[in-house]
XYZ file of C-alpha atoms in Angstrom:
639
model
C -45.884 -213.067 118.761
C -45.609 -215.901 116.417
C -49.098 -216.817 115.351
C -49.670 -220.690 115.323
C -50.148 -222.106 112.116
C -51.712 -225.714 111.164
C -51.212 -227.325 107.932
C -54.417 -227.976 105.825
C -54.235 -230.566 103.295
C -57.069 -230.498 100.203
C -58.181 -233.447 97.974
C -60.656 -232.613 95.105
C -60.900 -233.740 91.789
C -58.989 -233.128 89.338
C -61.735 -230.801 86.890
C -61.794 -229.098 89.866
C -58.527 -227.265 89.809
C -58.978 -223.526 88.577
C -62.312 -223.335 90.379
C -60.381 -224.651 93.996
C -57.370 -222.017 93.076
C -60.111 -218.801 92.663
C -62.053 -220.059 95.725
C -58.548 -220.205 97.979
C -57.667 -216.845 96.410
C -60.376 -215.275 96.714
C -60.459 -216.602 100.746
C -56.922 -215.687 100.815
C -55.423 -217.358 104.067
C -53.216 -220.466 102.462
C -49.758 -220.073 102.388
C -49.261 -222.606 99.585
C -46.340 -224.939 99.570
C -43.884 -223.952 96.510
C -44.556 -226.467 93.253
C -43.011 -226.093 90.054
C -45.646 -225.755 87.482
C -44.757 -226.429 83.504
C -46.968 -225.344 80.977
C -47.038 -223.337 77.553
C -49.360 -220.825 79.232
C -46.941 -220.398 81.986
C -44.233 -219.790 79.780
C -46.350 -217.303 77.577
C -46.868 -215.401 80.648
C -43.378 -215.569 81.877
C -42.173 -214.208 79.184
C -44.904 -211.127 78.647
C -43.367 -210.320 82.515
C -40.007 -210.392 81.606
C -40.939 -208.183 78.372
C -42.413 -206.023 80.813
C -40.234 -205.602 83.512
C -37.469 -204.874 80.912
C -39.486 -202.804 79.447
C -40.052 -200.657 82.859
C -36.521 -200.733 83.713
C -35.972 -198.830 80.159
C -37.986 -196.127 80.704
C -36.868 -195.492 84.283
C -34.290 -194.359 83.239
C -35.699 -191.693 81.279
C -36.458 -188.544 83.131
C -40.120 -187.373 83.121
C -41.199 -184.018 82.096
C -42.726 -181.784 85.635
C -45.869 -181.753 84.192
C -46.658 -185.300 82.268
C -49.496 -185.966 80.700
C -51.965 -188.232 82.089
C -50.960 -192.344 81.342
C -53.339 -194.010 79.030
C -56.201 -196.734 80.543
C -55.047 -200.064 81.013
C -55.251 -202.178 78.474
C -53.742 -205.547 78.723
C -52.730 -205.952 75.215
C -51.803 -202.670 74.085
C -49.248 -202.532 77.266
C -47.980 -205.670 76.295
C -47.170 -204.679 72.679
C -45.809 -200.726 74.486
C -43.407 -203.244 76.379
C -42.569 -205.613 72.871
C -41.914 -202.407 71.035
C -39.704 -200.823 73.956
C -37.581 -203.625 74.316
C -37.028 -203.588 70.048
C -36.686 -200.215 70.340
C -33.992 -200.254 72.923
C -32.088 -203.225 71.162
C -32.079 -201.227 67.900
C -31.004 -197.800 69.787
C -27.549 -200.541 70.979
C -27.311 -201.643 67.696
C -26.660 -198.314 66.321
C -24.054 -197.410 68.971
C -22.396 -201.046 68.243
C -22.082 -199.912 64.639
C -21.047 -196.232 65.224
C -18.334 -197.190 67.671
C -16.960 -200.097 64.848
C -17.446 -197.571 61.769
C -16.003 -194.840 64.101
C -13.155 -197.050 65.055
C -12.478 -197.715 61.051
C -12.542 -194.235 60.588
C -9.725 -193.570 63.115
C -7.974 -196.322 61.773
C -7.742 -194.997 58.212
C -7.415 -191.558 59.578
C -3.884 -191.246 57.743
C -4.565 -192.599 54.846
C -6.860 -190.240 53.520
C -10.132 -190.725 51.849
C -10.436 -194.385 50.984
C -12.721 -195.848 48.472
C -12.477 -199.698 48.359
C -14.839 -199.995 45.397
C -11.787 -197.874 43.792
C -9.631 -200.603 45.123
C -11.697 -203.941 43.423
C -12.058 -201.217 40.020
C -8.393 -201.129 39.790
C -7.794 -204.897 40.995
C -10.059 -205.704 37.842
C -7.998 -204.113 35.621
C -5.003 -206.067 36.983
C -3.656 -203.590 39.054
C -3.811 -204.833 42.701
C -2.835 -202.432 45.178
C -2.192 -203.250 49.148
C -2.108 -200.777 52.143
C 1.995 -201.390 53.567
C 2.890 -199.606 57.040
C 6.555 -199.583 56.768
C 9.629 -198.735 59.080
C 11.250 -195.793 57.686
C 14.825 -197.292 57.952
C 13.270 -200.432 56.215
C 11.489 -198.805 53.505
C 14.513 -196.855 52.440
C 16.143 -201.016 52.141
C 13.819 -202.202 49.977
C 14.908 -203.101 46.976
C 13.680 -201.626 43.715
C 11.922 -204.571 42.799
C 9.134 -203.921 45.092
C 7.146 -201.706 43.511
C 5.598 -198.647 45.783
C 4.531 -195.648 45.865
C 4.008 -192.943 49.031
C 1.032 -192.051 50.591
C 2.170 -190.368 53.329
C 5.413 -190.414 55.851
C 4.848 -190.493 59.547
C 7.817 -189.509 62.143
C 8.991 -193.050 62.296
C 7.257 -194.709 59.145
C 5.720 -194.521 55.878
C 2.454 -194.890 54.800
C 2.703 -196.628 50.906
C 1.046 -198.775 48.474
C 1.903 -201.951 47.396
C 1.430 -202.294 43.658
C 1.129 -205.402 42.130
C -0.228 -206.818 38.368
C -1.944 -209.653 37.668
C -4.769 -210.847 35.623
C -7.798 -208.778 34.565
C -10.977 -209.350 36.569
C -8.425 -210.166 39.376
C -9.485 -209.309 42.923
C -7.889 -207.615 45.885
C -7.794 -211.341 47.093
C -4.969 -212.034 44.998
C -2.591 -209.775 46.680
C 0.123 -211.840 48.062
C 3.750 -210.791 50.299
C 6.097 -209.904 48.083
C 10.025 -212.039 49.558
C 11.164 -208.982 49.272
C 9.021 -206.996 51.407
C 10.810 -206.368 54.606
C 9.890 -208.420 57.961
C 8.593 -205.261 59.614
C 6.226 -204.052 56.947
C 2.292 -204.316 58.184
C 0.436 -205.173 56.270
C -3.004 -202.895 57.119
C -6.337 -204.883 55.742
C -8.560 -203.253 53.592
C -11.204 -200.891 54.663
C -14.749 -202.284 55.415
C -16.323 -199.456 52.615
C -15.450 -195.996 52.200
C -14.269 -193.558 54.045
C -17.468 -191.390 53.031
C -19.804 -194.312 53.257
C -19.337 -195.148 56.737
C -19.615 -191.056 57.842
C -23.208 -191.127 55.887
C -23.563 -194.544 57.593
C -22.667 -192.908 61.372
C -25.007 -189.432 60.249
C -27.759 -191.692 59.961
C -27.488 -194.105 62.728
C -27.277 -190.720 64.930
C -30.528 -190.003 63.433
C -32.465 -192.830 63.691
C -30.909 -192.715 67.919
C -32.827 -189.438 68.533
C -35.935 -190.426 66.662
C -35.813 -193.736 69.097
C -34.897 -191.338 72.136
C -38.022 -189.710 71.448
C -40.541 -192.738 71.308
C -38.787 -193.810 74.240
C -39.831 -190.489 75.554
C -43.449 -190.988 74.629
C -43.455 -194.316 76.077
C -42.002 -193.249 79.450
C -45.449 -191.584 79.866
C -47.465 -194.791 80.021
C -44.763 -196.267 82.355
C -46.367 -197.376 84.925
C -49.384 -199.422 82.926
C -45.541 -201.382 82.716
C -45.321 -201.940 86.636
C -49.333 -202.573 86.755
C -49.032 -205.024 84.123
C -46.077 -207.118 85.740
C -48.308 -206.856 88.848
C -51.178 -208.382 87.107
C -49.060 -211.136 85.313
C -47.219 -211.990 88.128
C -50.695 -212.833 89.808
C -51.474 -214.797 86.274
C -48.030 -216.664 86.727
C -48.480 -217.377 90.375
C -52.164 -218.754 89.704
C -50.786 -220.828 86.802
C -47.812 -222.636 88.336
C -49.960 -223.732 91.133
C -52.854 -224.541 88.747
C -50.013 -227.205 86.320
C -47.906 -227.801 89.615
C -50.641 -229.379 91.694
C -50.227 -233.005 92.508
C -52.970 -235.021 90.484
C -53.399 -238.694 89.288
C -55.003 -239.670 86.150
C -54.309 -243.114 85.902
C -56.911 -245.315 84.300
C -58.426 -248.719 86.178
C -58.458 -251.899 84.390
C -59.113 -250.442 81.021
C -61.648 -247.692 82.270
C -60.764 -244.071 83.370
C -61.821 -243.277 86.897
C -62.206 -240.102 88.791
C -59.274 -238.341 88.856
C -58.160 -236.395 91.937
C -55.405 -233.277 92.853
C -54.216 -232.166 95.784
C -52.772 -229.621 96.903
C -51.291 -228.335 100.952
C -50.642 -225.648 103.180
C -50.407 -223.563 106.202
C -53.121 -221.734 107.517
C -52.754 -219.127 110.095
C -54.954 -221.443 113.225
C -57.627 -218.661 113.764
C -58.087 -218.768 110.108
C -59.066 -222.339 109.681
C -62.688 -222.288 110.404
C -63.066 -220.537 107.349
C -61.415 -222.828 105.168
C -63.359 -225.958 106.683
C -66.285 -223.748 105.514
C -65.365 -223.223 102.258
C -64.164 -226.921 102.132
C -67.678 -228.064 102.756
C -68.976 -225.859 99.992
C -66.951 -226.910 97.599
C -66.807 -230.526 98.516
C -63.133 -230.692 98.905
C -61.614 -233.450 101.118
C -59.815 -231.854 104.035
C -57.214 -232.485 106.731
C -55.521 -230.234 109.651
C -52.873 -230.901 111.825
C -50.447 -229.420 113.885
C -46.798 -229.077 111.373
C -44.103 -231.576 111.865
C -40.400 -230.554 112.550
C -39.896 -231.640 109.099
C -42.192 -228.852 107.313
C -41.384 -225.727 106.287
C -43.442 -223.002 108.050
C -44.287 -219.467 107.129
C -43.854 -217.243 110.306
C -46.128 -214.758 110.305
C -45.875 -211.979 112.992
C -48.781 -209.955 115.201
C -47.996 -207.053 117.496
C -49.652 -204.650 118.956
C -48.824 -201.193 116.909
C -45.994 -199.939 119.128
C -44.159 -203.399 118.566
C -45.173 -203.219 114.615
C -42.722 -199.811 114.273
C -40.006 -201.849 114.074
C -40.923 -204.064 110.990
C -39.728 -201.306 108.464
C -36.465 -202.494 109.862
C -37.091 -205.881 109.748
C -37.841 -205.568 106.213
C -35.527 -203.904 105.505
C -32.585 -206.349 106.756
C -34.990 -209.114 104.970
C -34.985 -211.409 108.571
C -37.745 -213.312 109.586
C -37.548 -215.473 112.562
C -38.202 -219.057 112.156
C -41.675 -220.461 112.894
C -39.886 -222.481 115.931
C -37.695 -219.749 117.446
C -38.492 -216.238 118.846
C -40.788 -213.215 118.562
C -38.106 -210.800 119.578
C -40.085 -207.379 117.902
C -40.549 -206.086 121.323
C -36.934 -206.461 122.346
C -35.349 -205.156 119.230
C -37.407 -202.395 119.000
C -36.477 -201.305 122.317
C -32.746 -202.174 122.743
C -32.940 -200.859 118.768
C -33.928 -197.180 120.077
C -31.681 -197.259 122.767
C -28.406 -198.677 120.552
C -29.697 -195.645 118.039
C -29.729 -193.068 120.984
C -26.092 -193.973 121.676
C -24.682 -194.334 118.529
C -26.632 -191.019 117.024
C -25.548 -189.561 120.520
C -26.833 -185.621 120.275
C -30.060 -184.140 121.055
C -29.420 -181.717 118.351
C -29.946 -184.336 115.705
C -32.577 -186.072 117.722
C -34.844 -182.808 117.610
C -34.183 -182.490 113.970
C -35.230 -186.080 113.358
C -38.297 -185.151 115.595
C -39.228 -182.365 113.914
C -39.213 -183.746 110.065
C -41.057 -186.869 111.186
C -43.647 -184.286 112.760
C -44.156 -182.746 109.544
C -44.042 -185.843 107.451
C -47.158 -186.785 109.394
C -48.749 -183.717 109.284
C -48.638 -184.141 105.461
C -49.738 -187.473 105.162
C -53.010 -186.626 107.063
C -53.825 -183.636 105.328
C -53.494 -185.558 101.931
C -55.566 -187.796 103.815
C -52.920 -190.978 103.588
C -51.868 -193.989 106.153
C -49.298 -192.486 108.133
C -46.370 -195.265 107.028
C -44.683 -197.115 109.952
C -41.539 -195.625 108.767
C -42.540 -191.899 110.088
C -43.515 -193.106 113.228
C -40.431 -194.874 113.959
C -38.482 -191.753 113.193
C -40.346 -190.260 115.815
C -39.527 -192.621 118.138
C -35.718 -192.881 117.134
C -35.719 -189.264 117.496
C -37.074 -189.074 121.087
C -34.730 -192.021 122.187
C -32.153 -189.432 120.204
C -33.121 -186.420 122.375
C -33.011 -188.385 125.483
C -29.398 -189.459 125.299
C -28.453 -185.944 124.011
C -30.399 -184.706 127.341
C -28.601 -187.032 129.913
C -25.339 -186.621 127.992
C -25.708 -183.012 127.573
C -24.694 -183.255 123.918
C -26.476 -180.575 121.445
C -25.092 -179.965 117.623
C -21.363 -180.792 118.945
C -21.732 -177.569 120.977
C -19.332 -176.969 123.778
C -21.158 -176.793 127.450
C -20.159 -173.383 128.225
C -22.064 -172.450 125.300
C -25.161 -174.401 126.298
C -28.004 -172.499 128.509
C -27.535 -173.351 132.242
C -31.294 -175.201 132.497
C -30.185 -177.497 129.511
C -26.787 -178.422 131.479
C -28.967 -179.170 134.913
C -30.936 -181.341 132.600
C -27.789 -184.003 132.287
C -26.988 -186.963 134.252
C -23.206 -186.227 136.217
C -21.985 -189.387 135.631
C -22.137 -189.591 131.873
C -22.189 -185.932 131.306
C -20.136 -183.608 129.377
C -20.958 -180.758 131.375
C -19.249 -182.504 134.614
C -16.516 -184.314 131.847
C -15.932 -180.346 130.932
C -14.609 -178.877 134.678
C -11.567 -181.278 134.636
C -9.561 -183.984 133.507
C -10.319 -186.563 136.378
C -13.932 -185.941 135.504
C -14.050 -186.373 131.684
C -12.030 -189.438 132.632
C -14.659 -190.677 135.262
C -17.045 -189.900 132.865
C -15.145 -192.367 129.984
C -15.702 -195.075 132.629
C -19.431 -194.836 133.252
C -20.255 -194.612 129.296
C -17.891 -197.738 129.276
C -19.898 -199.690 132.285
C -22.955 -198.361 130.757
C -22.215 -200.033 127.674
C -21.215 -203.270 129.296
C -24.606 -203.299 131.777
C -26.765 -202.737 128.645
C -25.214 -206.370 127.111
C -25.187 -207.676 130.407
C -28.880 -206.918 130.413
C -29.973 -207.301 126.740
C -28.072 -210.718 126.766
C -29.362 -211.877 130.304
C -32.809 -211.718 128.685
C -31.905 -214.301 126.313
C -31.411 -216.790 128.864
C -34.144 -216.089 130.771
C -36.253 -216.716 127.754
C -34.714 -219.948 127.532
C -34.803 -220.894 130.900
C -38.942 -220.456 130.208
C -39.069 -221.964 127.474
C -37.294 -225.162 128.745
C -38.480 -224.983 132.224
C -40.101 -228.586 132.166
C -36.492 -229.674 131.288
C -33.122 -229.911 132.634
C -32.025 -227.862 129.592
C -33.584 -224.981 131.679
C -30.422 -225.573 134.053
C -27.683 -225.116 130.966
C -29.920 -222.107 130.449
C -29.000 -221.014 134.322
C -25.363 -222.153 133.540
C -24.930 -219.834 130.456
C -26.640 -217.073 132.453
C -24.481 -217.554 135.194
C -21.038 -217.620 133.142
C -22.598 -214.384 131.388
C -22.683 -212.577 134.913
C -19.321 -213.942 135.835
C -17.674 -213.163 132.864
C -19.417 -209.506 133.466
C -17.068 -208.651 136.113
C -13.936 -209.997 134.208
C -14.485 -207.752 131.594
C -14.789 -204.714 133.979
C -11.796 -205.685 135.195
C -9.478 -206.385 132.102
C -11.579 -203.839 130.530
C -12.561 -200.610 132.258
C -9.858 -201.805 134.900
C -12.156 -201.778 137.939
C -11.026 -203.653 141.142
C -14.270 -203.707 142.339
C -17.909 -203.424 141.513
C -21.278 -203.088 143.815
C -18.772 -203.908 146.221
C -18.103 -207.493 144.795
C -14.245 -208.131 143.861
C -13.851 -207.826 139.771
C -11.555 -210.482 140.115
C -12.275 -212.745 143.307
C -12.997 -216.102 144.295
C -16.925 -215.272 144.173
C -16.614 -214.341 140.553
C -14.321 -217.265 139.215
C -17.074 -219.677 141.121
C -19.986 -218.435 139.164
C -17.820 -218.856 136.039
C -16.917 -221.916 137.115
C -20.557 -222.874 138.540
C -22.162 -221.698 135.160
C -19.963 -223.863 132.799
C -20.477 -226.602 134.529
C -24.343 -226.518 134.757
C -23.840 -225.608 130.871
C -21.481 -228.790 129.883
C -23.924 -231.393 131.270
C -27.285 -229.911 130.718
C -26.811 -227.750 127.351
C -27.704 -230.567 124.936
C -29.844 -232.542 127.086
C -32.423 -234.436 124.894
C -33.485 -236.855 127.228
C -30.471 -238.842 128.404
C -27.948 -237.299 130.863
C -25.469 -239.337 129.747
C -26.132 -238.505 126.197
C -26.091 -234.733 126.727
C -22.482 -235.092 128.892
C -21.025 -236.928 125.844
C -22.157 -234.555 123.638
C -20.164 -232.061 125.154
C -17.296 -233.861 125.215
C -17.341 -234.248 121.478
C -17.785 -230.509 121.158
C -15.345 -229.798 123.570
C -13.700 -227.440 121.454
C -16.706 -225.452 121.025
C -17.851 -225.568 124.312
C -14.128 -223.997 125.306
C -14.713 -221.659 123.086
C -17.844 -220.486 124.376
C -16.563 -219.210 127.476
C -14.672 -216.714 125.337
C -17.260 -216.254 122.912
C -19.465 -214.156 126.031
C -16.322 -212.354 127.014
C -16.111 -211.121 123.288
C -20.079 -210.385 123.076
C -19.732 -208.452 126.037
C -16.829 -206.352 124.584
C -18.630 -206.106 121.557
C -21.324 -203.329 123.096
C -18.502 -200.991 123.377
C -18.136 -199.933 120.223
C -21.840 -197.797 121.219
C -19.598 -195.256 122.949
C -16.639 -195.517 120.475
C -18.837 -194.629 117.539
C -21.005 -192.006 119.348
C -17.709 -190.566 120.462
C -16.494 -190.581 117.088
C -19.479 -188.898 115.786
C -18.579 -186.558 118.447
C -15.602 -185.374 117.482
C -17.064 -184.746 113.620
C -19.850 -182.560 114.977
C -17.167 -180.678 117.093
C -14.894 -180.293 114.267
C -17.573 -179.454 112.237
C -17.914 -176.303 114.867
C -14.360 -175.297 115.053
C -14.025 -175.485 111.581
C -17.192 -172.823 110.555
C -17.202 -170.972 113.903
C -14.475 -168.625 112.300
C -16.629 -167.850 109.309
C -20.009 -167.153 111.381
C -18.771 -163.932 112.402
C -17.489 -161.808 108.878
C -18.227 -161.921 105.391
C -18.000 -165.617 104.992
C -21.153 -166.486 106.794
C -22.562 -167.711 103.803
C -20.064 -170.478 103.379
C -20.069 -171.079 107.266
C -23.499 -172.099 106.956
C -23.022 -174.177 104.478
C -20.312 -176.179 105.712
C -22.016 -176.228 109.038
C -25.145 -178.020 107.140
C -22.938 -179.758 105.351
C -20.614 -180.840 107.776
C -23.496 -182.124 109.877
C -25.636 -183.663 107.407
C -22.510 -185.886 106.586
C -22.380 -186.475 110.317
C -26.027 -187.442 110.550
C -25.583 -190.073 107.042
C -22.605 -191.899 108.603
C -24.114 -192.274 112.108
C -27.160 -193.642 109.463
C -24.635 -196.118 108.289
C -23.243 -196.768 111.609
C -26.762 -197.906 113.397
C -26.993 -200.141 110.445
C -23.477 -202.054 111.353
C -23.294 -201.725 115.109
C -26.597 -201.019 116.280
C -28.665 -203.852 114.256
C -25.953 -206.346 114.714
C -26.213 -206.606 118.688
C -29.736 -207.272 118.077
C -29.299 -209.801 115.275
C -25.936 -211.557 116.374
C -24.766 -210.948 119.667
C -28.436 -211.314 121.333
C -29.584 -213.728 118.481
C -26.696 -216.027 118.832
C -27.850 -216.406 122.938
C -31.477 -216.960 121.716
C -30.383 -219.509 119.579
C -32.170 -217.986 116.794
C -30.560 -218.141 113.183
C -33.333 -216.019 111.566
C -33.842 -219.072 109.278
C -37.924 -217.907 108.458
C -39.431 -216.969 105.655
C -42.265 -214.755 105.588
C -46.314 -215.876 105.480
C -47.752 -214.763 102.348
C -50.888 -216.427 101.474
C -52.898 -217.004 97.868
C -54.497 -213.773 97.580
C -55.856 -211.541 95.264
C -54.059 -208.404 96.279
C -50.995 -207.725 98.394
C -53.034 -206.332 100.572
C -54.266 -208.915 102.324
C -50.930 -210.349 103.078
């Protein structure tokens, strides 16, 4: 459920600021309203956090030895300076590869010229003989006419490598080198070298050095790593503290010449059964208080309580980041259950299901004898595994395994109508058997989306709204059989004609209960015209459920695809399990199905989450437009 929240608004004065903050973290049950604080303290710690967090994402990437020594004790100011001196230490380290990679690309450049001194150069240009680097067609150099004075370096295959010499002035530089008219069009003219040749290999020999002294401090410091990650979690308590602290609303206006108490205020939500607590501490403190139920117009933390079964599905939730908004749905229950079965499906094999079983078993068989929470996440592996096992069971799908090579008690275990053991005796069956998983599919969004609409139809039972509720649920049944029809190609179903005069009326029925009552806000009228102005969209919806219906398919196309891997997975090691080659039949087996297991991962996350978060969503009416609770606190813990 969503718990009820009430907005608390606190007036105190303005002295009274820091001491208010500790009191409300210390109670830690006000979701604050965001404020955008501006101080030099605020910036001083922003800035330490960012040095840190830097900092920590440095020496992650350094690999630990097996067995580290112990970090150091925390100390705020010596981690702070570990952090400053990481961060210099990691801009000098890219500093030296900038300058290798230029000097190195000089080198290269120069390569065939030789050994190059360019303090030889400025010597000689001193003593008036200036001397420029020429790369020179071959055919060209051979034109030049003796008046350009040269002399070879060295000749490539298609051009020559020569000096340019030149006289002029003593204490002339090699700035006074000039074109010669002479000099042909296609002559480059290469620019002097940045130092010598030798000079920049010392240069590069002692950059390299100075990198794997660096490398190891960075070493040492990726001991104390973590004091990094404890001391963003510390300032980023001092930062949230201090933008409330200079964000909060305050006067300080004076009165006809005299100063007069000045007051700040501050509001938030508080979680309702919480609030007793913070008129209590309101009446210590001597704050001015006022609750009240929110407005449509204020943005309200959801926070979420379930009972523990419910709760396994929040690593999921948290995952995907969505948080239903405080006005719209609860819907744990619902997508942990539909999310089980959608994972069943899609996973499809009891083989995996048992594996999945087993390693959550043993993950929480670890955690309590290290004496450790057992995290959500194991216990939803459980769980996913069971639902796993069970569609595996009724299916009578194990590892990919053919039937025949299944015991007989596991076979009697299966469900005929969806099972591969009947699919196996003959074509008509494994087509009958297509059908079923293909109704199957269809009944489960039939179902899964027919509980939307009876939650609205609750919700808005004091309403006419309830009856475009009944007019979308009726369409959805309609459209139900049309599907079979065009679909799974079914003439008839329970009896009732896919295609009949029955099933066109509740179409028909539904959309019209669904074009005057939908957006019914008090006027009938109103809510009529409305629909006419969307009557695009409201076409459109019609097709919209035919299309969500369809959608729930693609649980049987991607378990059958997953399926066929596991099978060809089989065929392709089963030749190898029986000779020398066992070894690698093994390992493609575990290979082959590990792959299996990380793409039908991928494919829950795609197919089996979406149905939960658009297709039944988008009937809800939800648009998972929350943000979580998180009140002033001390520790994360108490969020």
């Amino acid at each position: 459920m969503i718990v009820p929240m009430k907005k608390v608004s606190l007036v105190l004065l303005e002295d009274h600021r820091k001491e208010a903050l500790k009191k409300l973290r210390r109670l830690g049950v006000v979701h604050l309203e965001k404020v955008n604080g501006a101080s030099q303290e605020l910036t001083e710690f922003r800035d330490a956090y960012s040095k840190a967090e830097l900092a920590y994402s440095i020496l992650s990437e350094i690999k630990l030895p097996k067995k580290a020594a112990p970090a150091a004790s925390f100390d705020r100011d010596k981690v702070l300076a570990m952090a400053q001196e990481v961060v210099a230490l990691a801009e000098r380290k890219k500093q030296c590869n900038d300058i290798i990679t230029a000097h190195t690309l000089e080198l290269e450049r120069f390569a065939g010229w030789g050994d190059l001194d360019v303090e030889s150069f400025q010597f000689l240009a001193s003593k008036g003989i200036i001397l420029s680097l020429y790369e020179i067609p071959r055919a060209a150099y051979l034109s030049m006419p003796e008046t350009v004075e040269t002399m070879v370096v060295n000749e490539a295959k298609s051009f020559v490598r020569a000096l340019l010499i030149q006289h002029g002035e003593k204490g002339s530089t090699l700035a006074a080198a000039c074109r010669p008219a002479e000099m042909p069009a296609e002559a480059y003219a290469v620019p002097m070298i940045s130092s010598s040749s030798q000079a920049l290999r010392d240069e590069i020999a002692a950059l390299k050095e100075e990198i794997v002294s660096i490398d190891k401090a960075l070493a040492s410091a990726a001991l104390d790593r973590n004091l990094l990650k404890q001391y963003c979690s510390v300032v980023g308590k001092d930062i949230e503290f201090e933008n409330l602290f200079s964000g909060m609303g305050r006067e300080d206006e004076t009165e006809e010449g005299r100063p007069y108490m000045a007051l700040a205020w501050l509001t938030g939500f508080v979680p309702a059964e919480d609030v007793a607590g913070v008129l209590v501490a309101a009446k210590e403190e001597s704050w001015a208080v006022a609750v009240s139920d929110p407005t449509e117009e204020d943005e309200v933390p959801t926070k979420l309580k379930n009972n523990k079964l419910v709760s396994l599905i929040y690593p999921v939730s948290d995952f995907l980041g969505t948080v239903p908004g405080y006005t719209e749905y609860d819907i744990s229950g619902w997508f942990l259950l539909f999310f089980c079965v959608f994972f069943g499906i899609i996973f499809g094999d009891g083989g995996y299901g048992a594996l999945m079983v087993v390693a959550a078993v043993i993950a929480d068989i670890m955690a309590v004898a290290k004496k450790k929470k057992i995290p959500p996440a194991y216990n939803l592996l459980l769980l996913l595994g069971f639902f796993t096992m069970a569609w595996g069971t009724v299916t009578c799908t194990w590892f990919g395994l053919s039937t025949d090579m299944l015991p007989g008690w596991l076979t009697s275990l299966s469900l005929q109508p969806i099972s591969n053991a009947y699919a196996s005796i003959s074509p008509e069956n494994e087509a009958l058997v297509k059908q079923n998983l293909q109704i199957f599919c269809f009944m489960l969004a039939l179902i899964q989306l027919s509980i939307a609409h009876i939650k609205g139809m609750i919700r808005y039972i004091k309403s006419p709204k309830c009856l475009g509720e009944l007019g979308s649920l009726l369409q959805l049944w309609g459209i139900f059989f049309v599907v079979l029809n065009m679909v799974v190609k079914l003439d008839t179903f329970w009896g009732i004609p896919t295609m009949g005069s029955m099933v066109l009326g509740v179409v028909g029925v539904g959309f019209g209960l669904s074009f005057i009552f939908s957006n019914y806000e008090g006027s009938l009228g109103a809510s009529i015209l409305e629909s006419c102005k969307n009557i695009v969209s409201v076409l459109l919806g019609v097709v919209n459920v035919f299309s969500d219906i369809v959608s729930y398919i693609r649980l049987w196309a991607v378990g059958l695809a997953g399926g066929a891997i596991s099978a060809t997975v089989n065929d392709m090691a089963g030749p190898m399990l029986g000779g020398a080659l066992i070894f690698f039949g093994v390992l493609l087996l575990v290979f082959g199905h590990g792959l299996n297991m990380i793409l039908n991962v991928l494919s829950v996350i795609v197919h089996g989450v979406r149905l939960n978060t658009l297709e039944f969503s988008s009937h809800l009416g939800m648009s998972w437009s929350g943000f979580a609770y998180e009140p002033f606190c001390e520790t994360a813990e108490n969020k």
